[in-house]
XYZ file of C-alpha atoms in Angstrom:
760
model
C 15.759 16.872 -23.476
C 16.998 16.773 -19.896
C 15.741 19.490 -17.606
C 18.329 22.004 -16.327
C 19.893 21.146 -12.978
C 18.258 22.957 -10.057
C 20.188 25.600 -8.163
C 19.454 25.476 -4.420
C 20.767 27.956 -1.856
C 20.793 26.645 1.683
C 21.913 23.855 3.928
C 21.429 20.077 3.655
C 21.734 18.238 7.013
C 22.151 14.489 6.644
C 21.656 11.801 9.235
C 24.292 9.069 8.952
C 21.773 6.377 8.158
C 18.243 5.137 8.863
C 17.689 5.886 12.557
C 14.689 4.688 14.601
C 11.558 6.490 13.466
C 11.036 8.191 16.849
C 14.582 9.598 16.658
C 13.934 10.892 13.113
C 10.826 12.686 14.299
C 12.679 14.144 17.287
C 15.468 15.385 14.992
C 13.004 17.005 12.568
C 11.271 18.627 15.550
C 14.528 20.162 16.801
C 15.329 21.613 13.365
C 11.792 22.902 13.021
C 11.925 24.494 16.480
C 15.121 26.375 15.541
C 13.518 27.755 12.374
C 10.279 28.586 14.215
C 12.194 30.471 16.922
C 13.979 32.573 14.265
C 11.110 33.234 11.862
C 7.930 32.426 13.790
C 6.022 29.139 13.472
C 3.561 30.491 10.883
C 6.416 31.651 8.672
C 7.982 28.197 8.401
C 6.778 25.804 5.710
C 7.603 22.113 6.174
C 7.611 20.184 2.922
C 7.720 16.387 2.936
C 8.365 14.578 -0.337
C 5.708 11.843 0.043
C 2.276 12.040 1.674
C 2.762 8.793 3.608
C 3.719 9.398 7.227
C 2.517 13.000 7.094
C 0.172 12.559 10.071
C 2.907 11.072 12.278
C 5.241 13.951 11.363
C 2.533 16.515 12.080
C 1.911 14.973 15.551
C 5.670 15.106 16.285
C 6.026 18.765 15.358
C 2.806 19.755 17.138
C 4.465 18.741 20.412
C 6.938 21.645 20.065
C 5.877 24.433 22.407
C 2.213 23.596 22.749
C 1.820 26.804 24.797
C 3.731 29.550 22.963
C 4.546 32.786 24.716
C 1.938 34.811 22.842
C -0.799 32.508 24.119
C -1.991 31.610 20.629
C -2.190 28.126 19.193
C 0.819 26.793 17.299
C -0.067 24.624 14.369
C 2.883 23.664 12.114
C 2.434 24.206 8.378
C 3.191 20.768 6.975
C 2.366 19.623 3.463
C 3.576 17.019 1.060
C 5.332 18.473 -1.980
C 2.653 17.205 -4.472
C -0.082 18.753 -2.318
C 1.705 22.111 -2.192
C 2.322 22.011 -5.953
C -1.384 21.319 -6.493
C -2.332 24.387 -4.444
C 0.165 26.445 -6.437
C -1.580 25.489 -9.670
C -4.975 26.304 -8.167
C -3.606 29.719 -7.090
C -2.719 30.376 -10.742
C -5.977 29.075 -12.239
C -8.789 28.197 -9.807
C -10.929 26.906 -12.680
C -8.477 24.209 -13.685
C -9.809 20.715 -12.909
C -7.660 17.846 -11.694
C -8.384 14.668 -13.553
C -9.677 11.938 -11.283
C -8.353 8.375 -11.483
C -11.547 7.050 -13.115
C -11.686 9.898 -15.610
C -8.056 9.287 -16.565
C -8.791 5.622 -17.332
C -11.625 6.543 -19.687
C -9.834 9.354 -21.485
C -6.590 7.506 -22.101
C -8.480 4.446 -23.316
C -10.339 6.631 -25.865
C -7.041 8.118 -26.992
C -5.540 4.666 -27.522
C -8.694 3.400 -29.281
C -8.524 6.325 -31.679
C -4.782 6.080 -32.391
C -3.725 6.229 -36.047
C -0.296 4.859 -35.209
C 0.070 1.098 -35.623
C 0.082 -0.801 -32.360
C 3.275 -2.903 -32.022
C 2.637 -6.647 -32.165
C 4.091 -7.218 -28.698
C 1.628 -4.796 -27.095
C -1.211 -6.411 -29.039
C -0.339 -9.789 -27.475
C 0.452 -8.394 -24.047
C -2.964 -6.689 -23.884
C -4.512 -10.065 -23.097
C -2.814 -10.191 -19.690
C -4.786 -9.084 -16.671
C -2.221 -6.572 -15.428
C -1.540 -5.030 -18.868
C -3.627 -1.884 -18.467
C -2.375 -1.326 -14.938
C 1.278 -1.695 -16.007
C 0.824 0.650 -18.941
C -0.873 3.171 -16.674
C 2.004 3.062 -14.210
C 4.581 3.545 -16.992
C 2.733 6.555 -18.412
C 2.328 8.068 -14.942
C 6.074 7.808 -14.397
C 6.839 9.284 -17.810
C 4.526 12.188 -16.960
C 6.159 12.796 -13.562
C 9.563 13.049 -15.270
C 8.190 15.007 -18.258
C 9.393 12.503 -20.839
C 8.013 13.317 -24.300
C 8.523 11.408 -27.529
C 10.077 14.392 -29.313
C 12.750 14.566 -26.611
C 13.653 10.907 -27.141
C 13.861 10.660 -30.928
C 17.647 10.935 -30.824
C 17.823 8.011 -28.431
C 16.006 5.741 -30.910
C 13.520 4.432 -28.347
C 12.097 0.924 -28.522
C 9.033 0.812 -30.782
C 6.759 -0.140 -27.841
C 7.996 2.815 -25.798
C 7.689 5.114 -28.815
C 4.065 4.068 -29.252
C 3.204 4.507 -25.532
C 4.959 7.862 -25.306
C 3.124 9.043 -28.431
C -0.168 8.048 -26.808
C 0.830 9.873 -23.632
C 1.572 13.038 -25.629
C -1.839 12.818 -27.353
C -3.470 12.218 -24.018
C -1.982 15.380 -22.540
C -2.939 17.351 -25.607
C -6.520 16.301 -24.971
C -6.154 17.346 -21.300
C -4.949 20.779 -22.359
C -7.918 21.193 -24.728
C -10.327 20.296 -21.895
C -8.572 22.388 -19.160
C -7.682 19.329 -17.098
C -4.468 18.630 -15.272
C -3.368 15.088 -14.437
C -2.189 14.458 -10.867
C 1.150 13.099 -12.108
C 1.632 16.329 -14.064
C 1.033 18.657 -11.112
C 4.695 19.097 -10.077
C 6.012 19.589 -13.677
C 3.341 22.210 -14.401
C 3.912 23.975 -11.059
C 7.666 24.097 -11.827
C 6.988 25.867 -15.121
C 4.610 28.371 -13.549
C 6.968 29.237 -10.669
C 10.082 29.521 -12.809
C 8.252 31.821 -15.244
C 6.635 33.739 -12.355
C 3.437 33.686 -14.440
C 1.162 36.574 -13.379
C 3.357 37.136 -10.317
C 2.539 33.620 -9.042
C 5.869 33.072 -7.309
C 5.527 36.269 -5.322
C 1.986 35.332 -4.192
C 2.866 31.776 -3.260
C 6.125 32.561 -1.432
C 4.849 35.670 0.378
C 3.407 33.636 3.258
C 6.635 32.073 4.547
C 10.245 33.059 5.256
C 11.809 29.629 5.665
C 11.336 26.122 4.257
C 12.272 22.865 5.944
C 12.468 20.173 3.245
C 12.065 16.811 4.938
C 12.858 13.431 3.353
C 15.270 15.208 0.977
C 16.843 11.905 -0.070
C 13.703 11.197 -2.083
C 13.507 14.557 -3.938
C 13.835 13.942 -7.667
C 15.214 16.395 -10.232
C 11.858 18.108 -10.874
C 11.127 18.147 -7.138
C 14.441 19.948 -6.547
C 13.620 22.450 -9.312
C 10.298 23.111 -7.603
C 12.098 23.616 -4.295
C 14.615 25.973 -5.954
C 11.856 28.129 -7.468
C 9.976 28.190 -4.198
C 12.940 29.270 -1.994
C 14.687 32.033 -3.971
C 13.830 34.520 -1.249
C 13.536 32.182 1.731
C 15.892 30.349 4.060
C 16.185 26.691 3.079
C 17.126 23.795 5.326
C 16.985 20.328 3.827
C 16.907 17.287 6.071
C 17.707 13.848 4.714
C 19.056 10.416 5.597
C 21.983 8.677 3.988
C 21.367 5.149 2.666
C 17.576 5.650 2.783
C 16.452 6.590 -0.739
C 14.195 4.007 -2.386
C 11.858 5.992 -4.680
C 14.412 8.490 -6.049
C 16.972 5.766 -6.708
C 14.376 3.972 -8.824
C 14.752 6.702 -11.454
C 18.032 8.393 -10.545
C 21.259 6.845 -9.190
C 23.565 8.593 -6.772
C 23.943 9.356 -3.070
C 21.977 12.114 -1.467
C 25.147 13.928 -0.365
C 26.451 14.071 -3.930
C 23.117 15.270 -5.283
C 22.857 17.968 -2.603
C 26.377 19.239 -3.324
C 25.716 19.340 -7.089
C 22.588 21.333 -6.403
C 24.579 23.969 -4.539
C 23.630 23.068 -0.966
C 26.117 23.098 1.876
C 26.135 19.563 3.296
C 26.452 19.098 7.048
C 26.474 15.853 9.030
C 23.741 15.608 11.659
C 23.484 13.176 14.536
C 19.953 11.971 15.361
C 18.292 13.300 18.497
C 17.275 10.550 20.908
C 13.547 10.698 21.489
C 12.184 10.669 25.024
C 9.930 7.720 25.844
C 6.287 8.494 26.626
C 7.124 12.173 27.105
C 9.513 11.495 30.007
C 13.132 12.487 30.265
C 15.736 10.085 28.973
C 15.884 8.119 25.760
C 14.118 4.759 25.237
C 16.276 1.654 25.026
C 17.832 0.984 21.637
C 15.830 -1.681 19.786
C 17.507 -5.098 19.852
C 17.496 -5.248 16.043
C 19.184 -1.860 15.532
C 22.407 -3.495 14.294
C 20.381 -5.497 11.743
C 18.806 -2.309 10.369
C 22.249 -0.680 10.009
C 23.682 -3.792 8.379
C 20.870 -3.966 5.808
C 21.105 -0.243 5.013
C 24.854 0.348 5.059
C 26.585 -3.057 5.270
C 28.127 -1.928 8.576
C 29.325 -4.922 10.582
C 27.974 -5.087 14.144
C 30.015 -4.358 17.232
C 29.850 -7.423 19.479
C 29.869 -7.243 23.211
C 32.665 -9.510 24.524
C 32.153 -11.058 27.970
C 34.694 -10.393 30.734
C 37.893 -12.167 29.808
C 38.639 -12.791 33.470
C 35.604 -15.051 33.605
C 37.325 -17.342 31.140
C 34.941 -16.627 28.236
C 36.098 -17.155 24.716
C 35.755 -14.392 22.055
C 33.250 -16.557 20.227
C 30.921 -16.357 23.254
C 30.211 -12.682 22.614
C 26.553 -11.685 22.805
C 24.967 -10.878 19.431
C 24.697 -7.111 18.783
C 21.507 -7.427 16.745
C 18.606 -9.794 17.315
C 15.318 -10.110 15.407
C 12.589 -12.733 15.703
C 11.877 -15.180 12.931
C 8.613 -16.917 12.040
C 8.691 -19.889 9.640
C 5.542 -21.654 8.435
C 4.570 -24.102 5.714
C 2.128 -21.861 3.820
C 1.373 -18.187 3.390
C -1.955 -18.663 5.169
C -0.211 -20.209 8.179
C 2.237 -17.314 8.116
C -0.582 -14.820 8.765
C -2.158 -17.109 11.356
C 1.193 -17.256 13.239
C 1.430 -13.474 13.118
C -2.085 -13.130 14.570
C -1.135 -15.523 17.397
C 2.079 -13.601 18.144
C 0.242 -10.276 18.180
C -2.176 -11.573 20.822
C 0.762 -13.036 22.756
C 2.523 -9.665 22.845
C -0.656 -7.970 23.930
C -1.001 -10.439 26.808
C 2.637 -9.983 27.901
C 3.095 -6.229 27.437
C -0.407 -4.740 27.368
C 0.161 -3.130 23.970
C -2.875 -1.959 22.039
C -3.603 -3.223 18.549
C -2.559 0.066 16.963
C 0.983 -0.471 18.231
C 1.471 -3.219 15.620
C 2.146 -3.069 11.884
C 2.130 -5.902 9.380
C 4.082 -5.007 6.195
C 3.664 -6.812 2.892
C 5.936 -6.438 -0.196
C 3.251 -4.976 -2.455
C 0.105 -3.023 -1.800
C -1.930 -5.613 -3.721
C -1.283 -8.028 -0.839
C -2.984 -5.733 1.685
C -6.628 -6.833 1.211
C -5.978 -10.573 1.531
C -3.617 -10.189 4.505
C -5.991 -7.883 6.299
C -8.904 -10.300 5.750
C -6.955 -13.245 7.128
C -5.903 -11.307 10.228
C -9.498 -10.351 10.907
C -10.624 -13.967 10.359
C -8.139 -14.841 13.098
C -9.765 -12.354 15.443
C -7.260 -9.463 15.043
C -8.850 -6.081 14.330
C -7.145 -4.141 11.542
C -7.004 -0.414 10.993
C -5.997 0.045 7.366
C -8.643 2.008 5.451
C -8.325 2.836 1.771
C -10.102 2.143 -1.464
C -9.882 -1.514 -2.393
C -10.407 -2.774 -5.884
C -13.890 -1.813 -7.093
C -14.359 -5.348 -8.386
C -14.204 -6.628 -4.759
C -16.689 -4.091 -3.358
C -20.187 -5.560 -2.824
C -21.889 -2.145 -2.832
C -20.181 -1.182 -6.099
C -21.248 -4.508 -7.638
C -24.845 -3.810 -6.564
C -24.805 -0.385 -8.250
C -23.209 -1.858 -11.376
C -26.032 -4.411 -11.483
C -28.517 -1.546 -11.231
C -26.793 0.271 -14.121
C -26.754 -2.902 -16.248
C -30.498 -3.491 -15.750
C -31.333 0.167 -16.369
C -29.539 -0.223 -19.712
C -31.864 -3.157 -20.484
C -34.900 -1.109 -19.509
C -33.743 1.813 -21.610
C -33.313 -0.452 -24.621
C -36.552 -2.476 -24.536
C -38.820 -0.626 -22.135
C -38.552 -3.308 -19.415
C -40.257 -6.127 -21.324
C -37.193 -8.378 -21.244
C -36.797 -7.838 -17.512
C -40.375 -8.854 -16.921
C -39.865 -12.048 -18.952
C -36.653 -12.747 -17.065
C -38.666 -12.653 -13.831
C -41.222 -15.175 -15.060
C -41.065 -18.706 -13.503
C -40.503 -20.475 -16.824
C -37.524 -18.295 -17.775
C -34.421 -20.386 -18.426
C -31.476 -19.063 -16.465
C -28.181 -18.333 -18.213
C -25.250 -18.079 -15.869
C -23.293 -16.003 -18.383
C -26.079 -13.514 -19.221
C -25.267 -10.107 -17.613
C -28.983 -9.513 -17.146
C -29.500 -12.765 -15.190
C -26.324 -12.182 -13.182
C -27.480 -8.668 -12.247
C -30.999 -9.822 -11.288
C -29.556 -12.573 -9.049
C -27.235 -10.096 -7.410
C -30.019 -7.640 -6.604
C -32.356 -10.394 -5.333
C -29.618 -11.552 -2.979
C -28.781 -8.065 -1.645
C -32.051 -6.121 -1.706
C -35.038 -7.271 0.364
C -38.293 -7.479 -1.644
C -36.526 -6.627 -4.891
C -38.598 -6.459 -8.101
C -38.073 -4.824 -11.523
C -40.673 -2.235 -10.492
C -38.089 -0.845 -8.089
C -35.832 -0.070 -11.077
C -38.656 1.785 -12.776
C -39.457 3.816 -9.651
C -35.897 5.032 -9.185
C -35.100 5.699 -12.850
C -35.100 9.284 -14.115
C -33.536 11.599 -16.654
C -30.321 12.010 -14.638
C -28.257 8.838 -14.092
C -26.605 10.362 -11.020
C -29.892 11.343 -9.345
C -31.343 7.961 -10.286
C -28.550 6.155 -8.473
C -29.006 8.456 -5.486
C -32.723 7.531 -5.443
C -31.842 3.817 -5.566
C -29.475 4.309 -2.597
C -32.246 6.057 -0.624
C -35.153 3.755 -1.596
C -33.225 0.536 -0.883
C -31.473 1.928 2.192
C -28.104 0.901 0.781
C -26.041 2.860 3.304
C -28.178 1.582 6.148
C -27.724 -2.017 4.974
C -23.950 -1.473 4.780
C -23.892 -0.100 8.343
C -25.989 -2.982 9.744
C -24.340 -5.843 7.906
C -20.653 -4.904 7.697
C -17.879 -4.261 10.191
C -17.035 -0.590 10.535
C -13.847 -0.887 8.471
C -15.659 -2.542 5.548
C -18.523 -0.080 5.897
C -16.177 2.902 5.517
C -14.599 1.388 2.456
C -17.952 0.570 0.870
C -19.160 4.100 1.513
C -16.073 5.278 -0.355
C -16.872 2.889 -3.215
C -20.417 4.303 -3.439
C -18.984 7.825 -3.500
C -16.657 6.875 -6.364
C -19.568 5.471 -8.419
C -21.580 8.652 -7.891
C -18.532 10.717 -8.935
C -18.271 8.673 -12.115
C -21.998 9.276 -12.763
C -21.467 13.022 -12.272
C -18.531 12.995 -14.667
C -20.567 11.101 -17.303
C -23.221 13.800 -17.220
C -20.653 16.622 -17.557
C -18.194 15.255 -20.139
C -18.428 14.702 -23.870
C -16.276 11.567 -23.676
C -19.307 9.279 -23.337
C -23.052 9.702 -23.614
C -24.765 11.117 -20.494
C -27.021 8.059 -20.247
C -27.099 4.547 -18.757
C -25.096 3.121 -21.667
C -22.371 5.738 -21.195
C -22.254 5.171 -17.478
C -22.077 1.402 -17.869
C -19.202 1.711 -20.365
C -17.208 3.923 -18.083
C -17.992 2.020 -14.890
C -17.144 -1.317 -16.505
C -13.793 -0.023 -17.724
C -12.968 1.501 -14.349
C -13.809 -1.735 -12.483
C -11.779 -3.764 -14.956
C -8.644 -1.604 -14.727
C -8.891 -0.562 -11.096
C -6.176 -1.801 -8.729
C -6.579 -2.362 -4.991
C -5.570 0.567 -2.795
C -4.419 2.826 -5.639
C -5.891 5.717 -3.691
C -4.983 7.182 -0.293
C -4.654 4.681 2.526
C -5.341 5.729 6.112
C -3.527 3.586 8.632
C -4.343 5.315 11.902
C -8.127 5.752 12.075
C -9.643 6.854 15.384
C -10.871 3.395 16.408
C -7.431 1.791 16.214
C -6.346 -1.643 15.062
C -3.355 -3.369 13.481
C -1.956 -1.512 10.475
C -1.578 -3.593 7.333
C 0.416 -1.799 4.646
C 3.080 -2.019 1.957
C 6.565 -2.017 3.468
C 7.349 1.303 1.764
C 4.613 3.045 3.785
C 6.509 2.415 7.035
C 9.388 4.698 6.133
C 8.068 7.617 8.200
C 6.263 5.603 10.836
C 7.072 3.611 13.941
C 5.271 0.930 15.918
C 6.095 -1.197 18.970
C 6.266 -4.358 16.860
C 6.570 -4.735 13.075
C 6.020 -7.976 11.131
C 7.720 -8.133 7.721
C 5.817 -10.733 5.684
C 6.810 -12.859 2.674
C 10.563 -12.723 3.227
C 11.313 -15.202 0.462
C 13.745 -14.685 -2.350
C 10.923 -14.335 -4.848
C 9.952 -11.011 -3.208
C 13.182 -9.793 -1.544
C 14.877 -9.008 -3.865
C 12.485 -10.654 -6.304
C 12.844 -11.622 -9.908
C 10.727 -9.002 -11.712
C 12.073 -5.463 -11.271
C 10.329 -2.207 -12.281
C 7.472 -3.666 -14.351
C 5.818 -6.820 -15.641
C 5.086 -5.109 -18.945
C 8.436 -5.931 -20.618
C 10.893 -8.783 -20.217
C 13.916 -7.973 -18.054
C 16.216 -8.544 -21.028
C 14.391 -5.759 -22.893
C 14.547 -3.389 -19.924
C 18.342 -3.659 -19.853
C 18.352 -2.171 -23.357
C 15.705 0.518 -22.880
C 17.501 3.726 -21.893
C 14.289 5.640 -22.625
C 12.341 3.702 -19.988
C 11.477 6.059 -17.087
C 13.687 4.288 -14.541
C 17.275 3.185 -14.022
C 17.776 0.393 -16.547
C 21.482 0.531 -17.485
C 23.466 1.494 -14.373
C 27.238 1.379 -14.579
C 29.320 -0.346 -11.928
C 30.354 3.087 -10.732
C 26.649 4.113 -10.383
C 25.915 1.050 -8.253
C 28.970 1.532 -6.007
C 28.172 5.278 -5.629
C 24.516 4.678 -4.786
C 24.773 1.753 -2.381
C 27.348 1.392 0.399
C 26.420 -2.297 0.625
C 27.945 -3.125 -2.738
C 31.498 -4.197 -3.416
C 32.351 -3.131 -7.016
C 34.355 -6.327 -7.474
C 31.264 -8.489 -6.779
C 28.868 -6.832 -9.238
C 27.488 -9.358 -11.714
C 24.493 -8.203 -13.745
C 24.412 -4.418 -13.154
C 20.651 -4.133 -13.677
C 19.821 -6.913 -11.214
C 22.468 -5.826 -8.720
C 21.205 -2.221 -8.656
C 17.532 -3.050 -8.054
C 18.306 -5.913 -5.678
C 20.094 -3.359 -3.479
C 16.994 -1.153 -3.569
C 15.016 -4.144 -2.275
C 17.544 -4.657 0.508
C 17.147 -1.015 1.478
C 13.358 -1.360 1.557
C 13.817 -4.140 4.109
C 16.078 -1.889 6.186
C 13.501 0.898 6.242
C 10.717 -1.506 7.209
C 12.938 -2.902 9.991
C 13.730 0.503 11.471
C 10.021 1.194 12.001
C 9.962 -1.387 14.831
C 10.602 0.234 18.215
C 10.740 -2.918 20.342
C 10.327 -6.077 18.279
C 11.035 -6.966 14.651
C 9.624 -10.164 13.176
C 10.938 -11.610 9.897
C 8.298 -13.966 8.475
C 8.693 -16.532 5.684
C 6.934 -19.655 4.414
C 7.687 -22.676 2.287
C 7.363 -22.537 -1.499
C 6.726 -25.292 -3.971
C 9.640 -26.013 -6.302
C 7.681 -27.336 -9.267
C 7.511 -30.868 -7.916
C 6.212 -32.552 -4.808
C 9.061 -31.038 -2.793
C 8.714 -27.820 -0.835
C 11.542 -25.724 0.495
C 12.185 -22.689 2.675
C 13.335 -20.362 -0.098
C 14.131 -17.594 2.364
C 15.293 -14.210 1.204
C 19.015 -14.055 0.554
C 19.111 -11.124 2.973
C 17.806 -13.271 5.842
C 20.497 -15.833 5.053
C 23.098 -13.078 4.950
C 22.004 -11.783 8.366
C 22.088 -15.277 9.830
C 25.607 -15.866 8.569
C 26.983 -12.540 9.864
C 28.798 -12.699 13.207
C 27.021 -10.588 15.776
C 23.561 -10.885 14.168
C 21.044 -13.554 15.132
C 17.418 -14.661 14.943
C 15.245 -15.788 17.793
C 12.982 -18.562 16.496
C 9.241 -18.172 17.252
C 7.291 -21.401 17.660
C 4.584 -21.328 14.979
C 3.615 -25.002 15.434
C 0.011 -26.024 15.930
C 0.676 -27.029 19.538
C 2.327 -23.730 20.479
C 0.907 -21.595 23.268
C -2.594 -20.308 22.476
C -3.286 -16.587 22.583
C -6.383 -14.657 21.512
C -10.078 -15.446 21.742
C -10.418 -16.793 18.199
C -7.449 -19.127 18.558
C -8.739 -20.355 21.911
C -12.148 -21.157 20.430
C -10.648 -23.033 17.502
C -8.365 -25.014 19.815
C -11.316 -25.861 22.114
C -13.469 -27.053 19.212
C -10.668 -29.214 17.829
C -9.861 -30.977 21.129
C -12.627 -33.642 21.314
C -12.058 -35.060 17.861
C -8.284 -34.636 18.077
C -8.064 -36.487 21.384
C -10.184 -39.399 20.210
C -8.165 -39.626 16.954
C -5.002 -39.821 19.078
C -6.407 -42.798 21.020
C -7.453 -44.568 17.813
C -3.993 -44.048 16.276
C -2.335 -45.641 19.268
C -4.709 -48.577 19.213
C -4.263 -49.196 15.486
C -0.470 -49.290 15.784
C -0.355 -51.513 18.846
C 0.659 -48.708 21.165
C -0.712 -47.800 24.569
C -2.832 -44.711 25.093
C -3.211 -43.153 28.522
C -6.998 -42.897 28.820
C -6.552 -41.120 32.135
C -5.274 -38.015 30.319
C -8.217 -38.228 27.943
C -10.718 -38.566 30.785
C -9.185 -35.580 32.593
C -9.377 -33.421 29.494
C -13.014 -34.345 28.771
C -14.004 -33.747 32.404
C -12.492 -30.228 32.222
C -14.427 -29.512 29.040
C -17.654 -30.862 30.662
C -17.174 -28.580 33.677
C -16.712 -25.598 31.397
C -19.913 -26.474 29.519
C -21.905 -26.890 32.711
C -20.581 -24.090 34.847
C -18.742 -21.708 32.476
C -20.270 -18.482 31.286
C -20.094 -19.337 27.573
C -22.338 -18.744 24.632
C -25.075 -21.372 24.066
C -24.140 -21.732 20.388
C -20.506 -22.362 21.310
C -21.548 -25.016 23.872
C -23.694 -26.745 21.254
C -20.799 -26.629 18.744
C -18.501 -28.364 21.275
C -21.084 -31.047 22.007
C -21.417 -31.580 18.246
C -17.688 -32.198 18.020
C -18.051 -35.047 20.541
C -20.888 -36.494 18.504
C -18.910 -36.292 15.260
C -15.892 -37.899 16.891
C -17.973 -40.741 18.267
C -19.673 -41.309 14.930
C -23.106 -40.524 16.365
C -23.893 -37.792 13.808
C -23.569 -38.050 10.035
C -24.477 -35.063 7.828
C -24.743 -34.968 4.073
C -23.128 -31.554 3.554
């Protein structure tokens, strides 16, 4: 049963399209200042739909009147809508517990294991795939956010797989109600019910602290979000601020333009021109980014205005300067793509003096963050992204899981088997969890022995793990052996394991012992996804931000690198989910997303679509969402936008540049152009790591060049070789370089001359 449409009373001010991020912040600041002047800054609540970009928005609004007339500090009240809804629920019932991610995994798995309903054959087979549990979890989270229940869908005759999953979700939430838990995805729906019913005078208590609400990022407010906003602002002034052609998340589940949705909700829609932000706090606006026309073209389809040279000079119309220019990086492999990005970052730093935190590297999916970040750091580029990576990839978590596994063995046989496993004549089994755990602890913990497990074990699994952490100095080892960014993430992993241990001791879902902890920890590690939790992209120490492209929507950096711009990712081939085939999704109206858009829906939602050119409506709709994601990533670049792609194999020995269709469209549009960036191996060298690699490669590379010329009958200029080697020799003798580096360079000469042979 569809929820009733929200009734909003206020104004919706819409920017004409995605403007530069700094201009968006400046515009929000002006609207906030007007409300603060009328009602007082502490009486204005700023609600942003998504938590990402909240810090940047807070910084922008904090600049407004840093020294108010009353002499007191002015700190804007800014919250994301889910955060505010969570506080609303806590105001109603402070004893209610929010279900943590790990606890959710365990409870929903128990519900599914105990299901009396027959599991559809397709789901039985699909369960063997690695991403199955993650995909099911995402589907159920989305169904919860939209409050989709099986009873409400019976008339729609849902697919048997969806019917089964929705039935499990209903049982899952019944269990939550019995245990006084609330799931994070269910926070907004529950808060809507409480506010609309004014349960125990809740609405009066919650709304009594503000007189006006500024709803930012309104283009992403879904139906339940708008109902929450309506219940919250019955007695307050409401100003909504949104951008046309900028909705990505809302349009995933609900077609339509933001202006239409605002009008239907009862808001008075007003056009709003963006305020040009001053650069570095000085008067005057910064120069428009050279790729601004590309951003507009991707978002709205607007053709660029070209600057025609003076006709008196005899120039032809075709000689007009391009209105929009971005930079393009092409490489042979994905690894070389990241290497080229690292080189270009160091080049920009050398030329402009930009700090590392003025750069952002955006990937299509958040799962690509860990690998990309690691490769940048291997190339000598510090990165700033901090979050919670997959538990399976966390060395500290793996150590604690090994401890839990061996404590289970001790609990079962009193430690006799562990003692035998430590004996010299014990035959190792690479697949035995006990042997794997022992090997892991020997490698990580100095002077490890099974006695250490006995000393730290106790009646409480949580306190036992805490003793292990103290006795083995786990946190100290992390601090000494890891870079600060890895250390922070591993500390977070340790905290999550201790939270799971606490939950095991408090819940009746599993036994409060080592076996129960191992079961829950194993399941959490198995189903955990990288960076499913909050990601911090601007930590105090700085560094290059590596994030999913969606996270750049309310952010801006001097230079932005958009990675993996191949057709497989933009727009891609698999929309919404990997759980079901695309052909099934087209016939699943009960799926919690847009699966059967009409031609009118597509034309109404996206300005970039010509109704006459729509082929497959499903593919066309979600391909346009992908195009819009690119536009929002592009607008985050203040000075330089880099579009990066790499070759792909085509199923044979051939490889091809399968660039995104949107890059090809930009290239073929008059007035838009790309500036090619040299990513070849002999391009200019920037950055300490690249310089070291180039220096180490020169001796062998130069001698191989001479040998190639000799073997083909050519002539090699040995004078150039002599000059190069003399320069290297001078550096070794007189340069202030590390002894190990000097020895490595000498070794390269020995290898090249065949004087050293090693059996590695």
